[in-house]
Amino acid sequence: MTELTFAILKYGFVLAILLFVWLAVRSLHRDVSAFLPARDRRSQRRRHEGRRVAQPAPPAPVPVPDTAIPAEPSASTPSIATAQSPSLASLVADTEKKEQEQQQRPAASSVVPTLLIVIDGPRAGATFPLGDQPITLGRSTTNTIVLNDEYVSAHHTRLSRDAGTGVWMLEDVGSTNGTYLNESRIIGSVPLAARVPVRLGATTFELR
């Protein structure tokens, strides 16, 4: 046997062994891969997809129309808000009525004033009769009662009698220092009762 023949037989035997090993490993891999988790997951996924395809699609949601909203309570069973509305309105009306009565209570006094008396200031002690005509007070000579008071404006305060109720109304006519009824500055026109002090500047008067 020559060396060439021996080499061919040797390498052929090695290739045959390698081929045998490869075939054995391949066969063993097929047998073992059936028990692997990855294959199990793949098969489960395939089965799950098959079930998903087999199952019918769920019905689409149906929008609820506006008419499905419960109807409002009938007139025989009024709602809580409807039942409470009249009581709330009456409560507000009663409160406003009481406030108006409180504001007009001093004016509704049984004492009917007939005089305006200056009780403090430069003209303290002076008295002026009350009639039906309005009375104005200020430093200007065009006023009904002229007050020589440097803290009093030219046209400071106005008194007028309400023709319907006979109540005297006190009004500040845009003075600089304001008009104070019982130490509270007035805004607009307010009723004036007897023996309630009114201060403008350094002068204070009352109706009696």
PDB file of C-alpha atoms in Angstrom:
ATOM      1  CA  MET A   1       0.000   0.000   0.000  1.00  0.00           C
ATOM      2  CA  THR A   2       1.412   3.266  -1.043  1.00  0.00           C
ATOM      3  CA  GLU A   3       1.419   6.371   1.098  1.00  0.00           C
ATOM      4  CA  LEU A   4      -1.138   8.101  -1.168  1.00  0.00           C
ATOM      5  CA  THR A   5      -3.616   5.299  -0.727  1.00  0.00           C
ATOM      6  CA  PHE A   6      -3.093   5.296   3.010  1.00  0.00           C
ATOM      7  CA  ALA A   7      -3.710   9.055   3.225  1.00  0.00           C
ATOM      8  CA  ILE A   8      -6.926   8.776   1.209  1.00  0.00           C
ATOM      9  CA  LEU A   9      -8.244   6.017   3.437  1.00  0.00           C
ATOM     10  CA  LYS A  10      -7.333   7.945   6.568  1.00  0.00           C
ATOM     11  CA  TYR A  11      -9.054  11.174   5.527  1.00  0.00           C
ATOM     12  CA  GLY A  12     -12.068   9.265   4.235  1.00  0.00           C
ATOM     13  CA  PHE A  13     -12.449   7.516   7.571  1.00  0.00           C
ATOM     14  CA  VAL A  14     -12.265  10.869   9.400  1.00  0.00           C
ATOM     15  CA  LEU A  15     -14.943  12.352   7.113  1.00  0.00           C
ATOM     16  CA  ALA A  16     -17.153   9.337   7.673  1.00  0.00           C
ATOM     17  CA  ILE A  17     -16.853   9.754  11.457  1.00  0.00           C
ATOM     18  CA  LEU A  18     -17.683  13.510  11.217  1.00  0.00           C
ATOM     19  CA  LEU A  19     -20.696  12.748   9.020  1.00  0.00           C
ATOM     20  CA  PHE A  20     -21.897  10.133  11.473  1.00  0.00           C
ATOM     21  CA  VAL A  21     -21.516  12.554  14.397  1.00  0.00           C
ATOM     22  CA  TRP A  22     -23.404  15.317  12.531  1.00  0.00           C
ATOM     23  CA  LEU A  23     -26.276  12.986  11.706  1.00  0.00           C
ATOM     24  CA  ALA A  24     -26.458  11.770  15.306  1.00  0.00           C
ATOM     25  CA  VAL A  25     -26.477  15.345  16.689  1.00  0.00           C
ATOM     26  CA  ARG A  26     -29.162  16.394  14.208  1.00  0.00           C
ATOM     27  CA  SER A  27     -31.381  13.492  15.129  1.00  0.00           C
ATOM     28  CA  LEU A  28     -30.857  14.108  18.825  1.00  0.00           C
ATOM     29  CA  HIS A  29     -31.642  17.847  18.364  1.00  0.00           C
ATOM     30  CA  ARG A  30     -34.974  17.037  16.731  1.00  0.00           C
ATOM     31  CA  ASP A  31     -35.925  14.739  19.564  1.00  0.00           C
ATOM     32  CA  VAL A  32     -34.952  17.229  22.288  1.00  0.00           C
ATOM     33  CA  SER A  33     -36.382  20.361  20.628  1.00  0.00           C
ATOM     34  CA  ALA A  34     -39.892  18.996  20.997  1.00  0.00           C
ATOM     35  CA  PHE A  35     -39.582  19.412  24.774  1.00  0.00           C
ATOM     36  CA  LEU A  36     -37.987  22.847  24.750  1.00  0.00           C
ATOM     37  CA  PRO A  37     -40.052  25.838  26.268  1.00  0.00           C
ATOM     38  CA  ALA A  38     -39.444  27.962  23.190  1.00  0.00           C
ATOM     39  CA  ARG A  39     -41.113  25.411  20.973  1.00  0.00           C
ATOM     40  CA  ASP A  40     -43.944  25.056  23.447  1.00  0.00           C
ATOM     41  CA  ARG A  41     -44.498  28.831  23.443  1.00  0.00           C
ATOM     42  CA  ARG A  42     -44.380  28.908  19.664  1.00  0.00           C
ATOM     43  CA  SER A  43     -46.933  26.166  19.376  1.00  0.00           C
ATOM     44  CA  GLN A  44     -49.154  27.819  21.994  1.00  0.00           C
ATOM     45  CA  ARG A  45     -48.946  31.105  20.108  1.00  0.00           C
ATOM     46  CA  ARG A  46     -49.965  29.355  16.910  1.00  0.00           C
ATOM     47  CA  ARG A  47     -52.896  27.682  18.650  1.00  0.00           C
ATOM     48  CA  HIS A  48     -53.920  31.022  20.244  1.00  0.00           C
ATOM     49  CA  GLU A  49     -53.831  32.775  16.867  1.00  0.00           C
ATOM     50  CA  GLY A  50     -55.896  29.977  15.412  1.00  0.00           C
ATOM     51  CA  ARG A  51     -58.492  30.440  18.152  1.00  0.00           C
ATOM     52  CA  ARG A  52     -58.495  34.220  17.641  1.00  0.00           C
ATOM     53  CA  VAL A  53     -59.206  33.764  13.970  1.00  0.00           C
ATOM     54  CA  ALA A  54     -61.889  31.208  14.683  1.00  0.00           C
ATOM     55  CA  GLN A  55     -63.739  33.348  17.260  1.00  0.00           C
ATOM     56  CA  PRO A  56     -66.178  35.939  15.848  1.00  0.00           C
ATOM     57  CA  ALA A  57     -65.398  39.606  16.434  1.00  0.00           C
ATOM     58  CA  PRO A  58     -67.315  41.185  19.326  1.00  0.00           C
ATOM     59  CA  PRO A  59     -70.125  43.573  18.347  1.00  0.00           C
ATOM     60  CA  ALA A  60     -69.253  47.255  18.180  1.00  0.00           C
ATOM     61  CA  PRO A  61     -70.574  49.388  21.045  1.00  0.00           C
ATOM     62  CA  VAL A  62     -73.812  51.166  20.272  1.00  0.00           C
ATOM     63  CA  PRO A  63     -73.850  54.914  21.205  1.00  0.00           C
ATOM     64  CA  VAL A  64     -76.534  55.829  23.691  1.00  0.00           C
ATOM     65  CA  PRO A  65     -78.917  58.442  22.198  1.00  0.00           C
ATOM     66  CA  ASP A  66     -79.957  61.524  24.124  1.00  0.00           C
ATOM     67  CA  THR A  67     -83.427  60.098  24.504  1.00  0.00           C
ATOM     68  CA  ALA A  68     -81.962  57.356  26.716  1.00  0.00           C
ATOM     69  CA  ILE A  69     -81.381  59.898  29.498  1.00  0.00           C
ATOM     70  CA  PRO A  70     -83.977  59.492  32.253  1.00  0.00           C
ATOM     71  CA  ALA A  71     -86.859  61.883  31.822  1.00  0.00           C
ATOM     72  CA  GLU A  72     -87.264  64.786  34.182  1.00  0.00           C
ATOM     73  CA  PRO A  73     -89.532  64.263  37.159  1.00  0.00           C
ATOM     74  CA  SER A  74     -93.190  64.882  36.416  1.00  0.00           C
ATOM     75  CA  ALA A  75     -95.156  67.733  37.890  1.00  0.00           C
ATOM     76  CA  SER A  76     -96.624  65.428  40.530  1.00  0.00           C
ATOM     77  CA  THR A  77     -93.143  64.672  41.914  1.00  0.00           C
ATOM     78  CA  PRO A  78     -91.169  67.955  41.851  1.00  0.00           C
ATOM     79  CA  SER A  79     -87.411  67.743  42.186  1.00  0.00           C
ATOM     80  CA  ILE A  80     -85.502  68.932  45.236  1.00  0.00           C
ATOM     81  CA  ALA A  81     -84.241  72.056  43.448  1.00  0.00           C
ATOM     82  CA  THR A  82     -87.795  72.943  42.316  1.00  0.00           C
ATOM     83  CA  ALA A  83     -89.153  72.381  45.792  1.00  0.00           C
ATOM     84  CA  GLN A  84     -86.491  74.524  47.380  1.00  0.00           C
ATOM     85  CA  SER A  85     -86.660  77.407  44.876  1.00  0.00           C
ATOM     86  CA  PRO A  86     -89.836  79.016  46.280  1.00  0.00           C
ATOM     87  CA  SER A  87     -88.540  78.812  49.842  1.00  0.00           C
ATOM     88  CA  LEU A  88     -85.214  80.382  48.820  1.00  0.00           C
ATOM     89  CA  ALA A  89     -86.955  83.170  46.917  1.00  0.00           C
ATOM     90  CA  SER A  90     -89.281  83.848  49.841  1.00  0.00           C
ATOM     91  CA  LEU A  91     -86.319  83.900  52.223  1.00  0.00           C
ATOM     92  CA  VAL A  92     -84.513  86.493  50.093  1.00  0.00           C
ATOM     93  CA  ALA A  93     -87.700  88.562  49.820  1.00  0.00           C
ATOM     94  CA  ASP A  94     -88.239  88.430  53.590  1.00  0.00           C
ATOM     95  CA  THR A  95     -84.629  89.474  54.212  1.00  0.00           C
ATOM     96  CA  GLU A  96     -84.909  92.450  51.859  1.00  0.00           C
ATOM     97  CA  LYS A  97     -88.221  93.437  53.438  1.00  0.00           C
ATOM     98  CA  LYS A  98     -86.720  93.334  56.930  1.00  0.00           C
ATOM     99  CA  GLU A  99     -83.758  95.448  55.800  1.00  0.00           C
ATOM    100  CA  GLN A 100     -86.103  98.031  54.304  1.00  0.00           C
ATOM    101  CA  GLU A 101     -88.168  98.064  57.482  1.00  0.00           C
ATOM    102  CA  GLN A 102     -85.056  98.548  59.585  1.00  0.00           C
ATOM    103  CA  GLN A 103     -83.929 101.438  57.378  1.00  0.00           C
ATOM    104  CA  GLN A 104     -87.324 103.096  57.532  1.00  0.00           C
ATOM    105  CA  ARG A 105     -87.966 102.357  61.214  1.00  0.00           C
ATOM    106  CA  PRO A 106     -86.306 105.568  62.479  1.00  0.00           C
ATOM    107  CA  ALA A 107     -88.297 107.584  59.937  1.00  0.00           C
ATOM    108  CA  ALA A 108     -91.543 105.937  60.938  1.00  0.00           C
ATOM    109  CA  SER A 109     -91.199 107.199  64.478  1.00  0.00           C
ATOM    110  CA  SER A 110     -94.314 108.697  66.035  1.00  0.00           C
ATOM    111  CA  VAL A 111     -92.342 111.937  66.676  1.00  0.00           C
ATOM    112  CA  VAL A 112     -92.989 114.378  63.816  1.00  0.00           C
ATOM    113  CA  PRO A 113     -90.070 116.861  63.676  1.00  0.00           C
ATOM    114  CA  THR A 114     -90.943 120.536  63.246  1.00  0.00           C
ATOM    115  CA  LEU A 115     -87.567 122.197  63.908  1.00  0.00           C
ATOM    116  CA  LEU A 116     -83.959 121.921  62.790  1.00  0.00           C
ATOM    117  CA  ILE A 117     -81.668 122.747  65.717  1.00  0.00           C
ATOM    118  CA  VAL A 118     -77.906 123.297  65.474  1.00  0.00           C
ATOM    119  CA  ILE A 119     -76.444 121.617  68.575  1.00  0.00           C
ATOM    120  CA  ASP A 120     -72.729 122.103  67.871  1.00  0.00           C
ATOM    121  CA  GLY A 121     -70.532 124.320  65.737  1.00  0.00           C
ATOM    122  CA  PRO A 122     -70.286 128.023  64.881  1.00  0.00           C
ATOM    123  CA  ARG A 123     -74.097 128.439  64.917  1.00  0.00           C
ATOM    124  CA  ALA A 124     -74.832 126.244  67.939  1.00  0.00           C
ATOM    125  CA  GLY A 125     -78.283 126.969  69.396  1.00  0.00           C
ATOM    126  CA  ALA A 126     -79.807 128.279  66.157  1.00  0.00           C
ATOM    127  CA  THR A 127     -83.247 126.865  65.248  1.00  0.00           C
ATOM    128  CA  PHE A 128     -85.008 126.756  61.894  1.00  0.00           C
ATOM    129  CA  PRO A 129     -88.650 125.752  61.289  1.00  0.00           C
ATOM    130  CA  LEU A 130     -89.365 122.852  58.979  1.00  0.00           C
ATOM    131  CA  GLY A 131     -91.875 123.214  56.192  1.00  0.00           C
ATOM    132  CA  ASP A 132     -92.661 121.458  52.949  1.00  0.00           C
ATOM    133  CA  GLN A 133     -89.841 123.096  50.992  1.00  0.00           C
ATOM    134  CA  PRO A 134     -86.345 121.518  50.740  1.00  0.00           C
ATOM    135  CA  ILE A 135     -83.620 122.907  52.999  1.00  0.00           C
ATOM    136  CA  THR A 136     -80.014 123.248  51.866  1.00  0.00           C
ATOM    137  CA  LEU A 137     -76.991 123.773  54.102  1.00  0.00           C
ATOM    138  CA  GLY A 138     -73.564 125.121  53.135  1.00  0.00           C
ATOM    139  CA  ARG A 139     -71.248 128.123  53.110  1.00  0.00           C
ATOM    140  CA  SER A 140     -72.780 129.704  50.010  1.00  0.00           C
ATOM    141  CA  THR A 141     -75.306 132.485  50.591  1.00  0.00           C
ATOM    142  CA  THR A 142     -77.717 130.758  48.197  1.00  0.00           C
ATOM    143  CA  ASN A 143     -78.390 128.025  50.793  1.00  0.00           C
ATOM    144  CA  THR A 144     -81.411 128.005  53.064  1.00  0.00           C
ATOM    145  CA  ILE A 145     -79.112 127.745  56.089  1.00  0.00           C
ATOM    146  CA  VAL A 146     -75.734 129.426  55.676  1.00  0.00           C
ATOM    147  CA  LEU A 147     -72.970 127.953  57.836  1.00  0.00           C
ATOM    148  CA  ASN A 148     -69.783 129.923  58.424  1.00  0.00           C
ATOM    149  CA  ASP A 149     -67.772 126.737  58.842  1.00  0.00           C
ATOM    150  CA  GLU A 150     -64.473 126.311  57.002  1.00  0.00           C
ATOM    151  CA  TYR A 151     -64.992 122.518  56.939  1.00  0.00           C
ATOM    152  CA  VAL A 152     -68.351 122.828  55.178  1.00  0.00           C
ATOM    153  CA  SER A 153     -68.557 122.992  51.391  1.00  0.00           C
ATOM    154  CA  ALA A 154     -70.373 125.747  49.527  1.00  0.00           C
ATOM    155  CA  HIS A 155     -73.239 123.345  48.829  1.00  0.00           C
ATOM    156  CA  HIS A 156     -72.938 120.544  51.371  1.00  0.00           C
ATOM    157  CA  THR A 157     -76.216 118.912  52.460  1.00  0.00           C
ATOM    158  CA  ARG A 158     -79.845 118.905  51.370  1.00  0.00           C
ATOM    159  CA  LEU A 159     -82.976 118.020  53.360  1.00  0.00           C
ATOM    160  CA  SER A 160     -86.247 117.271  51.577  1.00  0.00           C
ATOM    161  CA  ARG A 161     -89.583 115.888  52.716  1.00  0.00           C
ATOM    162  CA  ASP A 162     -91.079 112.911  50.924  1.00  0.00           C
ATOM    163  CA  ALA A 163     -94.560 113.901  49.754  1.00  0.00           C
ATOM    164  CA  GLY A 164     -95.930 110.362  50.043  1.00  0.00           C
ATOM    165  CA  THR A 165     -94.639 109.308  53.480  1.00  0.00           C
ATOM    166  CA  GLY A 166     -93.820 112.665  55.064  1.00  0.00           C
ATOM    167  CA  VAL A 167     -90.337 111.363  55.954  1.00  0.00           C
ATOM    168  CA  TRP A 168     -87.415 113.778  55.853  1.00  0.00           C
ATOM    169  CA  MET A 169     -84.618 112.587  53.569  1.00  0.00           C
ATOM    170  CA  LEU A 170     -80.984 113.565  54.082  1.00  0.00           C
ATOM    171  CA  GLU A 171     -78.691 113.815  51.042  1.00  0.00           C
ATOM    172  CA  ASP A 172     -75.035 114.769  50.607  1.00  0.00           C
ATOM    173  CA  VAL A 173     -74.738 116.925  47.472  1.00  0.00           C
ATOM    174  CA  GLY A 174     -71.089 116.185  46.653  1.00  0.00           C
ATOM    175  CA  SER A 175     -69.336 117.773  49.629  1.00  0.00           C
ATOM    176  CA  THR A 176     -65.606 117.465  50.230  1.00  0.00           C
ATOM    177  CA  ASN A 177     -65.651 116.241  53.831  1.00  0.00           C
ATOM    178  CA  GLY A 178     -68.909 114.292  53.639  1.00  0.00           C
ATOM    179  CA  THR A 179     -72.095 114.199  55.708  1.00  0.00           C
ATOM    180  CA  TYR A 180     -72.323 111.890  58.735  1.00  0.00           C
ATOM    181  CA  LEU A 181     -75.558 110.465  60.128  1.00  0.00           C
ATOM    182  CA  ASN A 182     -74.990 109.236  63.685  1.00  0.00           C
ATOM    183  CA  GLU A 183     -71.200 109.131  62.959  1.00  0.00           C
ATOM    184  CA  SER A 184     -71.665 107.070  59.747  1.00  0.00           C
ATOM    185  CA  ARG A 185     -70.948 108.721  56.416  1.00  0.00           C
ATOM    186  CA  ILE A 186     -73.978 108.619  54.149  1.00  0.00           C
ATOM    187  CA  ILE A 187     -74.032 107.749  50.470  1.00  0.00           C
ATOM    188  CA  GLY A 188     -76.916 109.010  48.412  1.00  0.00           C
ATOM    189  CA  SER A 189     -80.214 109.806  50.117  1.00  0.00           C
ATOM    190  CA  VAL A 190     -81.212 108.284  53.491  1.00  0.00           C
ATOM    191  CA  PRO A 191     -84.210 108.825  55.827  1.00  0.00           C
ATOM    192  CA  LEU A 192     -83.613 111.112  58.803  1.00  0.00           C
ATOM    193  CA  ALA A 193     -85.516 110.568  62.052  1.00  0.00           C
ATOM    194  CA  ALA A 194     -85.946 112.995  64.933  1.00  0.00           C
ATOM    195  CA  ARG A 195     -83.110 113.380  67.476  1.00  0.00           C
ATOM    196  CA  VAL A 196     -80.548 111.620  65.290  1.00  0.00           C
ATOM    197  CA  PRO A 197     -77.398 113.816  65.068  1.00  0.00           C
ATOM    198  CA  VAL A 198     -76.149 114.891  61.649  1.00  0.00           C
ATOM    199  CA  ARG A 199     -72.607 116.231  61.350  1.00  0.00           C
ATOM    200  CA  LEU A 200     -71.139 118.210  58.473  1.00  0.00           C
ATOM    201  CA  GLY A 201     -67.720 119.738  59.069  1.00  0.00           C
ATOM    202  CA  ALA A 202     -67.673 121.123  62.632  1.00  0.00           C
ATOM    203  CA  THR A 203     -71.455 121.648  62.673  1.00  0.00           C
ATOM    204  CA  THR A 204     -73.939 119.168  64.135  1.00  0.00           C
ATOM    205  CA  PHE A 205     -77.741 119.465  63.972  1.00  0.00           C
ATOM    206  CA  GLU A 206     -80.863 117.453  64.782  1.00  0.00           C
ATOM    207  CA  LEU A 207     -84.515 117.414  63.854  1.00  0.00           C
ATOM    208  CA  ARG A 208     -86.912 117.865  66.778  1.00  0.00           C
TER     209      ARG A 208
END
